[in-house]
Amino acid sequence: MPKRKLERFAENKTFPHFFQPHYDELLEGFPFRGKWNSMFFKNDFPIVLELGCGKGEFTVGLAQRFPEKNYIGMDVKGARMWRGAKTSHQSELKNVAFVRSKIQGINFLFDTEEVDEFWITFPDPHPNKPRTKKRLTSPDFLDRYRKIAKPGAVVHLKTDNAMLFDYTLDVIREQNLPLLFHTFDVDKNPGTELVLEIRTFYEEMFRNKGVPIKYLKFTLQ
Ligand SMILES: C[S@@+](CC[C@H](N)C(=O)[O-])C[C@H]1O[C@@H](n2cnc3c(N)ncnc32)[C@H](O)[C@@H]1O
């Protein structure tokens, strides 16, 4: 394994806001489940999850803009997450945490009605049919989110990928969920929210190729 990756893994272990629970630990009962605010953030602010946060630019960018909300970035790639963990640690941001875990295990990490909002930024599209279930906006994943969402919790999706965007619109339609907003090109919609200005590593990559950035938000009930 490259030395830099090993150094990042080692530094992740030193961050007080970086968690990578072992599977056994999740089965035994993750101590913060249902208690993120009382045990970790020590406030009553809304909890916002970013799913597949990569380097964590979005989680950190939102946390800087909205100090009255708590942000948690989730991903499996520890070396990528190190970037966001390091930046937020150096900036002494108190409303950020990172959890290295598969999103499939989300219900072991959060309890009923613990999460106020979800962001999914540039998820892997998994274009082949057998992998549809792996899409982070598939009905299976929405069921997992629903179990931990507060009533009225909003899910935001930002993506370059037209297939995944259309797929998500279909899921929303099939489940009869309220679609609050959607655009096939955020740059042509001056009305889109301020937070759309935060650009992740993957967003920059697709913008450089001239791909329009799509965005939608919906609620889970
Ligand atoms: C294309 S990258 C986008 C990263 C970041 N959101 C960005 O915009 O730069 C997708 C990320 O989702 C993560 N990911 C995909 N499926 C996941 C899963 N089931 N559990 C945890 N992370 C996942 C990958 O590890 C990867 O970092």
PDB file of C-alpha atoms and ligand atoms in Angstrom:
ATOM      1  CA  MET A   1       0.000   0.000   0.000  1.00  0.00           C
ATOM      2  CA  PRO A   2       1.346   3.512  -0.821  1.00  0.00           C
ATOM      3  CA  LYS A   3       3.075   5.203   2.142  1.00  0.00           C
ATOM      4  CA  ARG A   4       0.882   8.312   1.892  1.00  0.00           C
ATOM      5  CA  LYS A   5      -2.269   6.220   2.227  1.00  0.00           C
ATOM      6  CA  LEU A   6      -0.907   4.472   5.328  1.00  0.00           C
ATOM      7  CA  GLU A   7       0.015   7.855   6.847  1.00  0.00           C
ATOM      8  CA  ARG A   8      -3.527   9.101   6.254  1.00  0.00           C
ATOM      9  CA  PHE A   9      -5.060   5.985   7.805  1.00  0.00           C
ATOM     10  CA  ALA A  10      -2.813   6.474  10.845  1.00  0.00           C
ATOM     11  CA  GLU A  11      -3.717  10.169  11.164  1.00  0.00           C
ATOM     12  CA  ASN A  12      -7.452   9.402  10.858  1.00  0.00           C
ATOM     13  CA  LYS A  13      -7.135   7.395  14.093  1.00  0.00           C
ATOM     14  CA  THR A  14      -5.901  10.492  15.922  1.00  0.00           C
ATOM     15  CA  PHE A  15      -8.845  12.728  14.944  1.00  0.00           C
ATOM     16  CA  PRO A  16     -11.446  13.060  17.717  1.00  0.00           C
ATOM     17  CA  HIS A  17     -14.244  13.417  15.135  1.00  0.00           C
ATOM     18  CA  PHE A  18     -13.349  10.446  12.904  1.00  0.00           C
ATOM     19  CA  PHE A  19     -15.048   7.111  13.578  1.00  0.00           C
ATOM     20  CA  GLN A  20     -14.509   3.776  11.853  1.00  0.00           C
ATOM     21  CA  PRO A  21     -16.505   1.229  13.813  1.00  0.00           C
ATOM     22  CA  HIS A  22     -15.770  -2.427  13.220  1.00  0.00           C
ATOM     23  CA  TYR A  23     -18.699  -4.568  12.098  1.00  0.00           C
ATOM     24  CA  ASP A  24     -18.756  -6.349  15.503  1.00  0.00           C
ATOM     25  CA  GLU A  25     -18.976  -2.963  17.237  1.00  0.00           C
ATOM     26  CA  LEU A  26     -22.018  -2.075  15.121  1.00  0.00           C
ATOM     27  CA  LEU A  27     -23.721  -5.364  16.002  1.00  0.00           C
ATOM     28  CA  GLU A  28     -23.018  -4.873  19.702  1.00  0.00           C
ATOM     29  CA  GLY A  29     -24.539  -1.390  19.532  1.00  0.00           C
ATOM     30  CA  PHE A  30     -22.708   1.716  18.351  1.00  0.00           C
ATOM     31  CA  PRO A  31     -22.546   4.026  21.401  1.00  0.00           C
ATOM     32  CA  PHE A  32     -23.585   7.200  19.516  1.00  0.00           C
ATOM     33  CA  ARG A  33     -26.620   5.572  17.854  1.00  0.00           C
ATOM     34  CA  GLY A  34     -29.570   7.730  18.915  1.00  0.00           C
ATOM     35  CA  LYS A  35     -27.172   9.886  20.942  1.00  0.00           C
ATOM     36  CA  TRP A  36     -25.085  11.776  18.389  1.00  0.00           C
ATOM     37  CA  ASN A  37     -26.267  15.117  19.712  1.00  0.00           C
ATOM     38  CA  SER A  38     -26.138  14.375  23.446  1.00  0.00           C
ATOM     39  CA  MET A  39     -22.862  12.387  23.414  1.00  0.00           C
ATOM     40  CA  PHE A  40     -20.842  13.878  20.566  1.00  0.00           C
ATOM     41  CA  PHE A  41     -22.037  17.300  19.378  1.00  0.00           C
ATOM     42  CA  LYS A  42     -23.396  18.298  22.796  1.00  0.00           C
ATOM     43  CA  ASN A  43     -26.192  20.421  21.345  1.00  0.00           C
ATOM     44  CA  ASP A  44     -29.686  20.005  19.865  1.00  0.00           C
ATOM     45  CA  PHE A  45     -28.933  21.103  16.323  1.00  0.00           C
ATOM     46  CA  PRO A  46     -30.341  19.268  13.293  1.00  0.00           C
ATOM     47  CA  ILE A  47     -28.175  16.440  11.947  1.00  0.00           C
ATOM     48  CA  VAL A  48     -27.309  16.406   8.247  1.00  0.00           C
ATOM     49  CA  LEU A  49     -25.663  13.382   6.599  1.00  0.00           C
ATOM     50  CA  GLU A  50     -23.595  13.408   3.454  1.00  0.00           C
ATOM     51  CA  LEU A  51     -23.592   9.922   1.913  1.00  0.00           C
ATOM     52  CA  GLY A  52     -20.495   8.985  -0.103  1.00  0.00           C
ATOM     53  CA  CYS A  53     -18.696  12.154   0.973  1.00  0.00           C
ATOM     54  CA  GLY A  54     -15.348  11.339  -0.692  1.00  0.00           C
ATOM     55  CA  LYS A  55     -12.889  14.057   0.385  1.00  0.00           C
ATOM     56  CA  GLY A  56     -15.588  15.738   2.441  1.00  0.00           C
ATOM     57  CA  GLU A  57     -15.544  19.170   0.761  1.00  0.00           C
ATOM     58  CA  PHE A  58     -19.326  19.346   0.864  1.00  0.00           C
ATOM     59  CA  THR A  59     -19.644  18.307   4.509  1.00  0.00           C
ATOM     60  CA  VAL A  60     -16.978  20.819   5.556  1.00  0.00           C
ATOM     61  CA  GLY A  61     -18.319  23.584   3.267  1.00  0.00           C
ATOM     62  CA  LEU A  62     -21.840  23.248   4.673  1.00  0.00           C
ATOM     63  CA  ALA A  63     -20.555  23.099   8.266  1.00  0.00           C
ATOM     64  CA  GLN A  64     -18.661  26.362   7.743  1.00  0.00           C
ATOM     65  CA  ARG A  65     -21.729  28.079   6.281  1.00  0.00           C
ATOM     66  CA  PHE A  66     -24.255  26.704   8.779  1.00  0.00           C
ATOM     67  CA  PRO A  67     -22.792  26.511  12.293  1.00  0.00           C
ATOM     68  CA  GLU A  68     -26.278  25.857  13.699  1.00  0.00           C
ATOM     69  CA  LYS A  69     -26.422  22.393  12.085  1.00  0.00           C
ATOM     70  CA  ASN A  70     -24.344  19.259  12.700  1.00  0.00           C
ATOM     71  CA  TYR A  71     -22.775  17.560   9.678  1.00  0.00           C
ATOM     72  CA  ILE A  72     -21.630  13.954   9.336  1.00  0.00           C
ATOM     73  CA  GLY A  73     -19.846  12.685   6.216  1.00  0.00           C
ATOM     74  CA  MET A  74     -19.956   8.943   5.463  1.00  0.00           C
ATOM     75  CA  ASP A  75     -17.815   6.981   3.050  1.00  0.00           C
ATOM     76  CA  VAL A  76     -15.762   3.784   2.937  1.00  0.00           C
ATOM     77  CA  LYS A  77     -12.622   5.372   1.528  1.00  0.00           C
ATOM     78  CA  GLY A  78     -10.542   6.454   4.524  1.00  0.00           C
ATOM     79  CA  ALA A  79      -7.702   8.039   2.565  1.00  0.00           C
ATOM     80  CA  ARG A  80     -10.158  10.338   0.751  1.00  0.00           C
ATOM     81  CA  MET A  81     -12.045  11.222   3.925  1.00  0.00           C
ATOM     82  CA  TRP A  82      -8.758  12.184   5.577  1.00  0.00           C
ATOM     83  CA  ARG A  83      -8.828  15.453   3.573  1.00  0.00           C
ATOM     84  CA  GLY A  84     -12.112  16.654   5.069  1.00  0.00           C
ATOM     85  CA  ALA A  85     -11.256  15.338   8.514  1.00  0.00           C
ATOM     86  CA  LYS A  86      -7.906  17.153   8.499  1.00  0.00           C
ATOM     87  CA  THR A  87      -9.343  20.457   7.217  1.00  0.00           C
ATOM     88  CA  SER A  88     -12.187  20.475   9.737  1.00  0.00           C
ATOM     89  CA  HIS A  89      -9.799  19.522  12.562  1.00  0.00           C
ATOM     90  CA  GLN A  90      -7.365  22.300  11.658  1.00  0.00           C
ATOM     91  CA  SER A  91     -10.242  24.805  11.384  1.00  0.00           C
ATOM     92  CA  GLU A  92     -11.510  23.626  14.783  1.00  0.00           C
ATOM     93  CA  LEU A  93     -15.003  23.113  13.397  1.00  0.00           C
ATOM     94  CA  LYS A  94     -17.130  21.640  16.165  1.00  0.00           C
ATOM     95  CA  ASN A  95     -20.150  20.715  14.046  1.00  0.00           C
ATOM     96  CA  VAL A  96     -18.497  18.064  11.846  1.00  0.00           C
ATOM     97  CA  ALA A  97     -17.841  14.339  12.141  1.00  0.00           C
ATOM     98  CA  PHE A  98     -16.818  11.615   9.703  1.00  0.00           C
ATOM     99  CA  VAL A  99     -17.830   7.971   9.799  1.00  0.00           C
ATOM    100  CA  ARG A 100     -15.947   5.442   7.720  1.00  0.00           C
ATOM    101  CA  SER A 101     -18.532   2.798   7.038  1.00  0.00           C
ATOM    102  CA  LYS A 102     -20.612   1.272   4.281  1.00  0.00           C
ATOM    103  CA  ILE A 103     -23.877   3.174   3.889  1.00  0.00           C
ATOM    104  CA  GLN A 104     -25.593  -0.236   3.966  1.00  0.00           C
ATOM    105  CA  GLY A 105     -24.891  -0.163   7.736  1.00  0.00           C
ATOM    106  CA  ILE A 106     -26.493   3.245   8.312  1.00  0.00           C
ATOM    107  CA  ASN A 107     -29.247   1.861  10.551  1.00  0.00           C
ATOM    108  CA  PHE A 108     -26.623   0.613  13.021  1.00  0.00           C
ATOM    109  CA  LEU A 109     -25.193   4.130  13.259  1.00  0.00           C
ATOM    110  CA  PHE A 110     -28.333   6.239  13.578  1.00  0.00           C
ATOM    111  CA  ASP A 111     -31.644   5.680  15.337  1.00  0.00           C
ATOM    112  CA  THR A 112     -35.261   6.415  14.403  1.00  0.00           C
ATOM    113  CA  GLU A 113     -35.894  10.101  13.580  1.00  0.00           C
ATOM    114  CA  GLU A 114     -32.290  11.077  14.310  1.00  0.00           C
ATOM    115  CA  VAL A 115     -31.472  12.605  10.908  1.00  0.00           C
ATOM    116  CA  ASP A 116     -32.943  15.848   9.555  1.00  0.00           C
ATOM    117  CA  GLU A 117     -31.462  15.986   6.069  1.00  0.00           C
ATOM    118  CA  PHE A 118     -29.437  13.898   3.580  1.00  0.00           C
ATOM    119  CA  TRP A 119     -27.040  14.981   0.842  1.00  0.00           C
ATOM    120  CA  ILE A 120     -25.900  12.628  -1.913  1.00  0.00           C
ATOM    121  CA  THR A 121     -23.195  14.231  -4.020  1.00  0.00           C
ATOM    122  CA  PHE A 122     -21.982  12.674  -7.276  1.00  0.00           C
ATOM    123  CA  PRO A 123     -22.699   9.077  -6.286  1.00  0.00           C
ATOM    124  CA  ASP A 124     -21.342   6.168  -8.320  1.00  0.00           C
ATOM    125  CA  PRO A 125     -24.022   5.631 -11.011  1.00  0.00           C
ATOM    126  CA  HIS A 126     -23.708   1.806 -11.238  1.00  0.00           C
ATOM    127  CA  PRO A 127     -25.007   1.792 -14.832  1.00  0.00           C
ATOM    128  CA  ASN A 128     -25.466  -1.980 -15.188  1.00  0.00           C
ATOM    129  CA  LYS A 129     -28.831  -3.448 -14.286  1.00  0.00           C
ATOM    130  CA  PRO A 130     -27.593  -6.081 -11.765  1.00  0.00           C
ATOM    131  CA  ARG A 131     -26.016  -3.255  -9.745  1.00  0.00           C
ATOM    132  CA  THR A 132     -29.158  -1.085  -9.581  1.00  0.00           C
ATOM    133  CA  LYS A 133     -29.530  -1.963  -5.882  1.00  0.00           C
ATOM    134  CA  LYS A 134     -26.152  -0.347  -5.186  1.00  0.00           C
ATOM    135  CA  ARG A 135     -27.371   3.080  -6.342  1.00  0.00           C
ATOM    136  CA  LEU A 136     -27.672   5.338  -3.319  1.00  0.00           C
ATOM    137  CA  THR A 137     -31.146   6.435  -4.455  1.00  0.00           C
ATOM    138  CA  SER A 138     -32.507   2.906  -4.988  1.00  0.00           C
ATOM    139  CA  PRO A 139     -35.709   1.922  -3.125  1.00  0.00           C
ATOM    140  CA  ASP A 140     -33.626  -0.263  -0.754  1.00  0.00           C
ATOM    141  CA  PHE A 141     -31.434   2.675   0.255  1.00  0.00           C
ATOM    142  CA  LEU A 142     -34.444   5.011   0.582  1.00  0.00           C
ATOM    143  CA  ASP A 143     -35.982   2.485   3.003  1.00  0.00           C
ATOM    144  CA  ARG A 144     -32.813   2.597   5.111  1.00  0.00           C
ATOM    145  CA  TYR A 145     -32.869   6.424   5.143  1.00  0.00           C
ATOM    146  CA  ARG A 146     -36.579   6.471   6.011  1.00  0.00           C
ATOM    147  CA  LYS A 147     -35.924   4.441   9.174  1.00  0.00           C
ATOM    148  CA  ILE A 148     -33.641   7.144  10.595  1.00  0.00           C
ATOM    149  CA  ALA A 149     -35.216  10.274   9.060  1.00  0.00           C
ATOM    150  CA  LYS A 150     -37.199  12.904  10.945  1.00  0.00           C
ATOM    151  CA  PRO A 151     -40.681  13.470   9.449  1.00  0.00           C
ATOM    152  CA  GLY A 152     -40.282  15.751   6.444  1.00  0.00           C
ATOM    153  CA  ALA A 153     -36.524  15.095   6.093  1.00  0.00           C
ATOM    154  CA  VAL A 154     -35.231  16.302   2.721  1.00  0.00           C
ATOM    155  CA  VAL A 155     -32.920  14.272   0.468  1.00  0.00           C
ATOM    156  CA  HIS A 156     -30.723  16.277  -1.921  1.00  0.00           C
ATOM    157  CA  LEU A 157     -29.044  14.749  -4.956  1.00  0.00           C
ATOM    158  CA  LYS A 158     -26.383  16.502  -7.000  1.00  0.00           C
ATOM    159  CA  THR A 159     -24.967  14.589  -9.964  1.00  0.00           C
ATOM    160  CA  ASP A 160     -23.361  14.808 -13.387  1.00  0.00           C
ATOM    161  CA  ASN A 161     -24.996  11.561 -14.466  1.00  0.00           C
ATOM    162  CA  ALA A 162     -28.178  11.813 -16.581  1.00  0.00           C
ATOM    163  CA  MET A 163     -29.013   8.109 -16.232  1.00  0.00           C
ATOM    164  CA  LEU A 164     -28.819   8.213 -12.423  1.00  0.00           C
ATOM    165  CA  PHE A 165     -30.785  11.480 -12.350  1.00  0.00           C
ATOM    166  CA  ASP A 166     -33.595  10.015 -14.505  1.00  0.00           C
ATOM    167  CA  TYR A 167     -33.537   6.802 -12.458  1.00  0.00           C
ATOM    168  CA  THR A 168     -33.973   8.817  -9.234  1.00  0.00           C
ATOM    169  CA  LEU A 169     -36.844  10.829 -10.753  1.00  0.00           C
ATOM    170  CA  ASP A 170     -38.496   7.490 -11.668  1.00  0.00           C
ATOM    171  CA  VAL A 171     -38.063   6.148  -8.104  1.00  0.00           C
ATOM    172  CA  ILE A 172     -39.564   9.368  -6.691  1.00  0.00           C
ATOM    173  CA  ARG A 173     -42.514   9.092  -9.107  1.00  0.00           C
ATOM    174  CA  GLU A 174     -43.050   5.364  -8.456  1.00  0.00           C
ATOM    175  CA  GLN A 175     -43.040   5.913  -4.683  1.00  0.00           C
ATOM    176  CA  ASN A 176     -45.283   8.965  -5.042  1.00  0.00           C
ATOM    177  CA  LEU A 177     -42.863  11.126  -3.041  1.00  0.00           C
ATOM    178  CA  PRO A 178     -43.008  14.935  -3.051  1.00  0.00           C
ATOM    179  CA  LEU A 179     -40.407  16.253  -5.519  1.00  0.00           C
ATOM    180  CA  LEU A 180     -39.581  19.717  -4.157  1.00  0.00           C
ATOM    181  CA  PHE A 181     -37.276  20.919  -6.917  1.00  0.00           C
ATOM    182  CA  HIS A 182     -35.292  19.627  -9.862  1.00  0.00           C
ATOM    183  CA  THR A 183     -33.101  21.048 -12.574  1.00  0.00           C
ATOM    184  CA  PHE A 184     -31.084  19.430 -15.365  1.00  0.00           C
ATOM    185  CA  ASP A 185     -28.543  22.270 -15.202  1.00  0.00           C
ATOM    186  CA  VAL A 186     -27.899  24.196 -11.984  1.00  0.00           C
ATOM    187  CA  ASP A 187     -26.045  26.938 -13.882  1.00  0.00           C
ATOM    188  CA  LYS A 188     -29.204  27.803 -15.828  1.00  0.00           C
ATOM    189  CA  ASN A 189     -31.204  28.157 -12.595  1.00  0.00           C
ATOM    190  CA  PRO A 190     -30.127  31.277 -10.724  1.00  0.00           C
ATOM    191  CA  GLY A 191     -32.799  30.369  -8.156  1.00  0.00           C
ATOM    192  CA  THR A 192     -30.858  27.332  -6.938  1.00  0.00           C
ATOM    193  CA  GLU A 193     -29.632  27.464  -3.383  1.00  0.00           C
ATOM    194  CA  LEU A 194     -26.416  28.971  -2.137  1.00  0.00           C
ATOM    195  CA  VAL A 195     -25.127  25.557  -1.114  1.00  0.00           C
ATOM    196  CA  LEU A 196     -24.956  24.512  -4.748  1.00  0.00           C
ATOM    197  CA  GLU A 197     -21.891  26.748  -4.971  1.00  0.00           C
ATOM    198  CA  ILE A 198     -19.864  24.281  -2.905  1.00  0.00           C
ATOM    199  CA  ARG A 199     -18.017  22.102  -5.390  1.00  0.00           C
ATOM    200  CA  THR A 200     -16.633  18.667  -4.659  1.00  0.00           C
ATOM    201  CA  PHE A 201     -13.678  16.958  -6.302  1.00  0.00           C
ATOM    202  CA  TYR A 202     -15.980  15.026  -8.657  1.00  0.00           C
ATOM    203  CA  GLU A 203     -18.053  18.105  -9.467  1.00  0.00           C
ATOM    204  CA  GLU A 204     -14.925  20.003 -10.557  1.00  0.00           C
ATOM    205  CA  MET A 205     -13.885  17.032 -12.687  1.00  0.00           C
ATOM    206  CA  PHE A 206     -17.211  16.873 -14.545  1.00  0.00           C
ATOM    207  CA  ARG A 207     -17.490  20.644 -14.878  1.00  0.00           C
ATOM    208  CA  ASN A 208     -14.070  20.686 -16.537  1.00  0.00           C
ATOM    209  CA  LYS A 209     -15.466  18.254 -19.120  1.00  0.00           C
ATOM    210  CA  GLY A 210     -18.463  20.569 -19.726  1.00  0.00           C
ATOM    211  CA  VAL A 211     -21.048  18.188 -18.222  1.00  0.00           C
ATOM    212  CA  PRO A 212     -24.155  20.016 -16.871  1.00  0.00           C
ATOM    213  CA  ILE A 213     -24.691  19.501 -13.154  1.00  0.00           C
ATOM    214  CA  LYS A 214     -28.128  18.235 -12.183  1.00  0.00           C
ATOM    215  CA  TYR A 215     -29.835  18.704  -8.834  1.00  0.00           C
ATOM    216  CA  LEU A 216     -33.049  17.605  -7.170  1.00  0.00           C
ATOM    217  CA  LYS A 217     -34.538  17.445  -3.719  1.00  0.00           C
ATOM    218  CA  PHE A 218     -37.434  15.416  -2.348  1.00  0.00           C
ATOM    219  CA  THR A 219     -38.878  14.176   0.904  1.00  0.00           C
ATOM    220  CA  LEU A 220     -39.077  10.547   1.967  1.00  0.00           C
ATOM    221  CA  GLN A 221     -42.803  10.478   2.827  1.00  0.00           C
TER     222      GLN A 221
HETATM  223  C1  LIG B   1     -17.893   9.267  -7.271  1.00  0.00           C
HETATM  224  S1  LIG B   1     -17.386   9.420  -5.601  1.00  0.00           S
HETATM  225  C2  LIG B   1     -18.003  11.016  -5.120  1.00  0.00           C
HETATM  226  C3  LIG B   1     -17.313  11.542  -3.895  1.00  0.00           C
HETATM  227  C4  LIG B   1     -17.751  12.954  -3.453  1.00  0.00           C
HETATM  228  N1  LIG B   1     -19.139  12.974  -3.060  1.00  0.00           N
HETATM  229  C5  LIG B   1     -17.504  13.958  -4.543  1.00  0.00           C
HETATM  230  O1  LIG B   1     -18.490  14.483  -5.103  1.00  0.00           O
HETATM  231  O2  LIG B   1     -16.338  14.261  -4.849  1.00  0.00           O
HETATM  232  C6  LIG B   1     -18.509   8.332  -4.790  1.00  0.00           C
HETATM  233  C7  LIG B   1     -18.110   8.046  -3.351  1.00  0.00           C
HETATM  234  O3  LIG B   1     -19.123   7.268  -2.730  1.00  0.00           O
HETATM  235  C8  LIG B   1     -18.509   6.279  -1.937  1.00  0.00           C
HETATM  236  N2  LIG B   1     -19.463   5.160  -1.837  1.00  0.00           N
HETATM  237  C9  LIG B   1     -20.109   4.549  -2.844  1.00  0.00           C
HETATM  238  N3  LIG B   1     -20.928   3.581  -2.385  1.00  0.00           N
HETATM  239  C10 LIG B   1     -20.775   3.579  -1.031  1.00  0.00           C
HETATM  240  C11 LIG B   1     -21.340   2.802   0.019  1.00  0.00           C
HETATM  241  N4  LIG B   1     -22.236   1.862  -0.238  1.00  0.00           N
HETATM  242  N5  LIG B   1     -20.961   3.075   1.280  1.00  0.00           N
HETATM  243  C12 LIG B   1     -20.054   4.062   1.541  1.00  0.00           C
HETATM  244  N6  LIG B   1     -19.493   4.832   0.590  1.00  0.00           N
HETATM  245  C13 LIG B   1     -19.846   4.593  -0.683  1.00  0.00           C
HETATM  246  C14 LIG B   1     -17.232   5.918  -2.650  1.00  0.00           C
HETATM  247  O4  LIG B   1     -16.273   5.358  -1.774  1.00  0.00           O
HETATM  248  C15 LIG B   1     -16.801   7.270  -3.216  1.00  0.00           C
HETATM  249  O5  LIG B   1     -15.915   7.957  -2.375  1.00  0.00           O
END
